[in-house]
Short mmCIF file of C-alpha atoms in Angstrom, two decimals:
data_model
loop_
_atom_site.label_atom_id
_atom_site.label_comp_id
_atom_site.label_asym_id
_atom_site.label_seq_id
_atom_site.Cartn_x
_atom_site.Cartn_y
_atom_site.Cartn_z
CA MET A 1 -1.93 -8.23 21.38
CA ASP A 2 -3.72 -4.97 20.67
CA ARG A 3 -4.21 -3.67 17.15
CA LEU A 4 -2.00 -0.80 16.03
CA TYR A 5 -4.45 0.89 13.64
CA GLU A 6 -8.11 1.27 12.92
CA ARG A 7 -8.37 0.78 9.15
CA SER A 8 -11.15 1.10 6.60
CA SER A 9 -10.79 0.39 2.88
CA ARG A 10 -12.95 1.43 -0.02
CA ARG A 11 -12.84 0.73 -3.71
CA CYS A 12 -12.56 3.96 -5.64
CA GLU A 13 -11.86 5.35 -9.08
CA ALA A 14 -8.27 6.49 -9.66
CA GLY A 15 -9.58 9.80 -10.96
CA SER A 16 -11.29 10.54 -7.63
CA LEU A 17 -8.07 10.32 -5.58
CA ASP A 18 -6.66 13.34 -3.77
CA PRO A 19 -4.93 15.41 -6.51
CA VAL A 20 -1.60 15.44 -4.62
CA VAL A 21 -1.60 11.63 -4.39
CA ARG A 22 -2.77 11.28 -7.98
CA ASP A 23 0.04 13.59 -9.21
CA ALA A 24 2.65 11.69 -7.17
CA ILE A 25 1.47 8.38 -8.68
CA ALA A 26 1.58 9.85 -12.20
CA ALA A 27 5.10 11.25 -11.59
CA HIS A 28 6.30 7.86 -10.29
CA ALA A 29 4.78 6.12 -13.30
CA GLU A 30 6.49 8.53 -15.69
CA ALA A 31 9.86 8.26 -13.91
CA HIS A 32 9.74 4.45 -14.08
CA GLN A 33 8.09 4.20 -17.53
CA LEU A 34 5.01 2.37 -16.25
CA GLY A 35 2.58 4.02 -18.66
CA ASP A 36 -0.83 5.39 -17.72
CA VAL A 37 -1.22 3.64 -14.36
CA LEU A 38 -4.25 5.68 -13.35
CA GLY A 39 -6.08 4.79 -16.54
CA ALA A 40 -4.98 1.14 -16.56
CA ALA A 41 -5.89 0.32 -12.96
CA ARG A 42 -8.03 -2.80 -12.69
CA TRP A 43 -8.73 -2.08 -9.04
CA CYS A 44 -8.04 0.99 -6.93
CA CYS A 45 -8.33 0.73 -3.16
CA GLU A 46 -7.93 3.56 -0.67
CA THR A 47 -7.38 2.69 2.98
CA ARG A 48 -7.66 5.23 5.78
CA SER A 49 -5.57 4.30 8.80
CA THR A 50 -5.82 5.87 12.25
CA ARG A 51 -3.07 5.01 14.72
CA LEU A 52 -4.62 3.78 17.97
CA LYS A 53 -1.57 4.39 20.19
CA ARG A 54 1.33 6.74 20.00
CA PRO A 55 4.72 5.17 19.22
CA GLY A 56 6.82 4.01 22.17
CA LEU A 57 9.68 6.05 23.63
CA LEU A 58 12.41 4.32 21.59
CA ALA A 59 10.45 4.78 18.34
CA ARG A 60 9.93 8.46 19.14
CA LEU A 61 13.61 8.97 19.98
CA THR A 62 14.85 7.22 16.85
CA LYS A 63 12.03 8.67 14.71
CA SER A 64 11.24 5.14 13.51
CA GLY A 65 7.59 5.27 14.57
CA ASP A 66 4.72 6.40 12.37
CA PRO A 67 4.85 10.22 12.39
CA ASP A 68 1.19 10.59 11.41
CA LYS A 69 -1.85 9.96 13.58
CA GLU A 70 -3.75 9.31 10.33
CA HIS A 71 -2.57 8.38 6.87
CA ALA A 72 -3.96 7.05 3.61
CA THR A 73 -2.70 4.15 1.52
CA VAL A 74 -3.71 3.86 -2.11
CA ALA A 75 -3.07 0.57 -3.88
CA LEU A 76 -3.65 0.02 -7.59
CA VAL A 77 -3.62 -3.36 -9.30
CA LEU A 78 -2.57 -2.99 -12.93
CA PRO A 79 -2.27 -5.70 -15.58
CA ARG A 80 1.46 -6.15 -14.76
CA TYR A 81 2.18 -3.98 -11.70
CA LEU A 82 1.12 -3.18 -8.17
CA VAL A 83 1.47 0.51 -7.33
CA VAL A 84 1.24 1.71 -3.72
CA ALA A 85 1.15 5.30 -2.46
CA VAL A 86 1.20 6.24 1.22
CA ALA A 87 0.28 9.80 2.21
CA GLY A 88 0.33 11.54 5.55
CA GLU A 89 0.66 15.08 6.81
CA GLN A 90 4.15 14.55 8.28
CA ARG A 91 5.53 11.91 5.92
CA GLY A 92 4.29 13.45 2.68
CA VAL A 93 3.48 11.14 -0.25
CA HIS A 94 5.65 8.13 -1.09
CA VAL A 95 4.97 5.94 -4.11
CA ARG A 96 6.45 2.56 -4.98
CA SER A 97 5.69 -0.13 -7.52
CA ILE A 98 6.50 -3.75 -8.18
CA ARG A 99 5.98 -6.14 -11.09
CA LEU A 100 3.30 -8.69 -10.28
CA GLU A 101 5.52 -11.49 -11.57
CA ASP A 102 8.18 -10.50 -8.99
CA VAL A 103 5.96 -10.12 -5.92
CA SER A 104 4.82 -12.56 -3.31
CA VAL A 105 2.19 -11.66 -0.74
CA GLY A 106 1.65 -13.09 2.69
CA ARG A 107 0.41 -12.26 6.12
CA GLY A 108 3.83 -11.23 7.47
CA LEU A 109 4.70 -10.49 11.08
CA ALA A 110 2.71 -7.25 11.28
CA SER A 111 -0.51 -8.94 10.22
CA THR A 112 -0.63 -10.90 13.48
CA ILE A 113 -1.72 -7.63 15.13
CA ASP A 114 -2.93 -5.68 12.12
CA THR A 115 -5.03 -6.12 8.98
CA GLY A 116 -3.33 -6.10 5.61
CA VAL A 117 -0.71 -7.91 3.58
CA SER A 118 3.05 -7.95 3.26
CA ALA A 119 4.27 -7.65 -0.34
CA THR A 120 7.81 -8.89 -0.91
CA GLY A 121 10.01 -8.61 -3.99
CA LEU A 122 12.17 -6.24 -5.99
CA TRP A 123 10.43 -2.86 -5.81
CA THR A 124 11.03 -0.37 -8.64
CA GLY A 125 14.24 1.58 -8.18
CA THR A 126 15.79 -0.86 -5.68
CA THR A 127 18.54 -3.43 -6.04
CA GLU A 128 17.57 -5.72 -3.16
CA PRO A 129 14.26 -7.49 -2.51
CA ALA A 130 12.28 -5.95 0.34
CA SER A 131 8.94 -6.33 2.08
CA PHE A 132 6.39 -3.57 2.32
CA TYR A 133 3.31 -3.84 4.51
CA ILE A 134 0.09 -2.67 2.86
CA GLY A 135 -2.51 -1.91 5.51
CA LEU A 136 -6.05 -2.87 4.51
CA GLY A 137 -9.36 -2.65 6.28
CA ASP A 138 -10.91 -5.85 7.59
CA ASP A 139 -13.97 -4.97 5.54
CA ALA A 140 -15.50 -6.12 2.26
CA ASP A 141 -13.48 -3.78 0.04
CA GLY A 142 -10.19 -4.55 1.82
CA LYS A 143 -10.78 -8.28 1.42
CA ALA A 144 -11.91 -7.88 -2.20
CA PHE A 145 -8.75 -5.90 -3.01
CA LEU A 146 -6.58 -8.65 -1.53
CA ASP A 147 -8.46 -11.31 -3.53
CA THR A 148 -8.02 -9.23 -6.71
CA LEU A 149 -4.30 -8.78 -6.03
CA ARG A 150 -3.77 -12.50 -5.45
CA ASP A 151 -5.73 -13.39 -8.60
CA ALA A 152 -3.71 -10.86 -10.67
CA ILE A 153 -0.41 -12.28 -9.36
CA THR A 154 -1.52 -15.83 -10.16
CA GLU A 155 -2.67 -14.80 -13.64
CA VAL A 156 0.65 -13.10 -14.49
CA LYS A 157 2.82 -15.87 -13.04
CA SER A 158 0.92 -18.62 -14.85
CA ALA A 159 0.93 -16.86 -18.26
#
């Protein structure tokens, strides 16, 4: 099956993020009492995703397809949390977080045709466990981020 996105990931400093994304992350952290997530990030990864095909007719009619041709995903690994922000021109900026002790990561259904990881657990502000797909580049920084995330989850769960 054909890939859905062309993705490239790069390790970056939280302070160098787009100011709109950075402000949204800081506001989420304050609203959920997560502390200084930008300062505490052990690893910050930004992934640029370009949709390779437009959504199908049903997805366009139901508005369930990706509204943006391009979007960015920022993922931060903290000592106790994973914070993810997705930003696109049409969708705006959406931020979510999850405790590392509550998350499990796996390839998920989407990863059979895409690069990234599915993170499942109780996301901040929700009452039911859910999965969220974090697109990552199939490059050195994308793979290093995933290794760092898995190591951080193992460290927290075995403490």
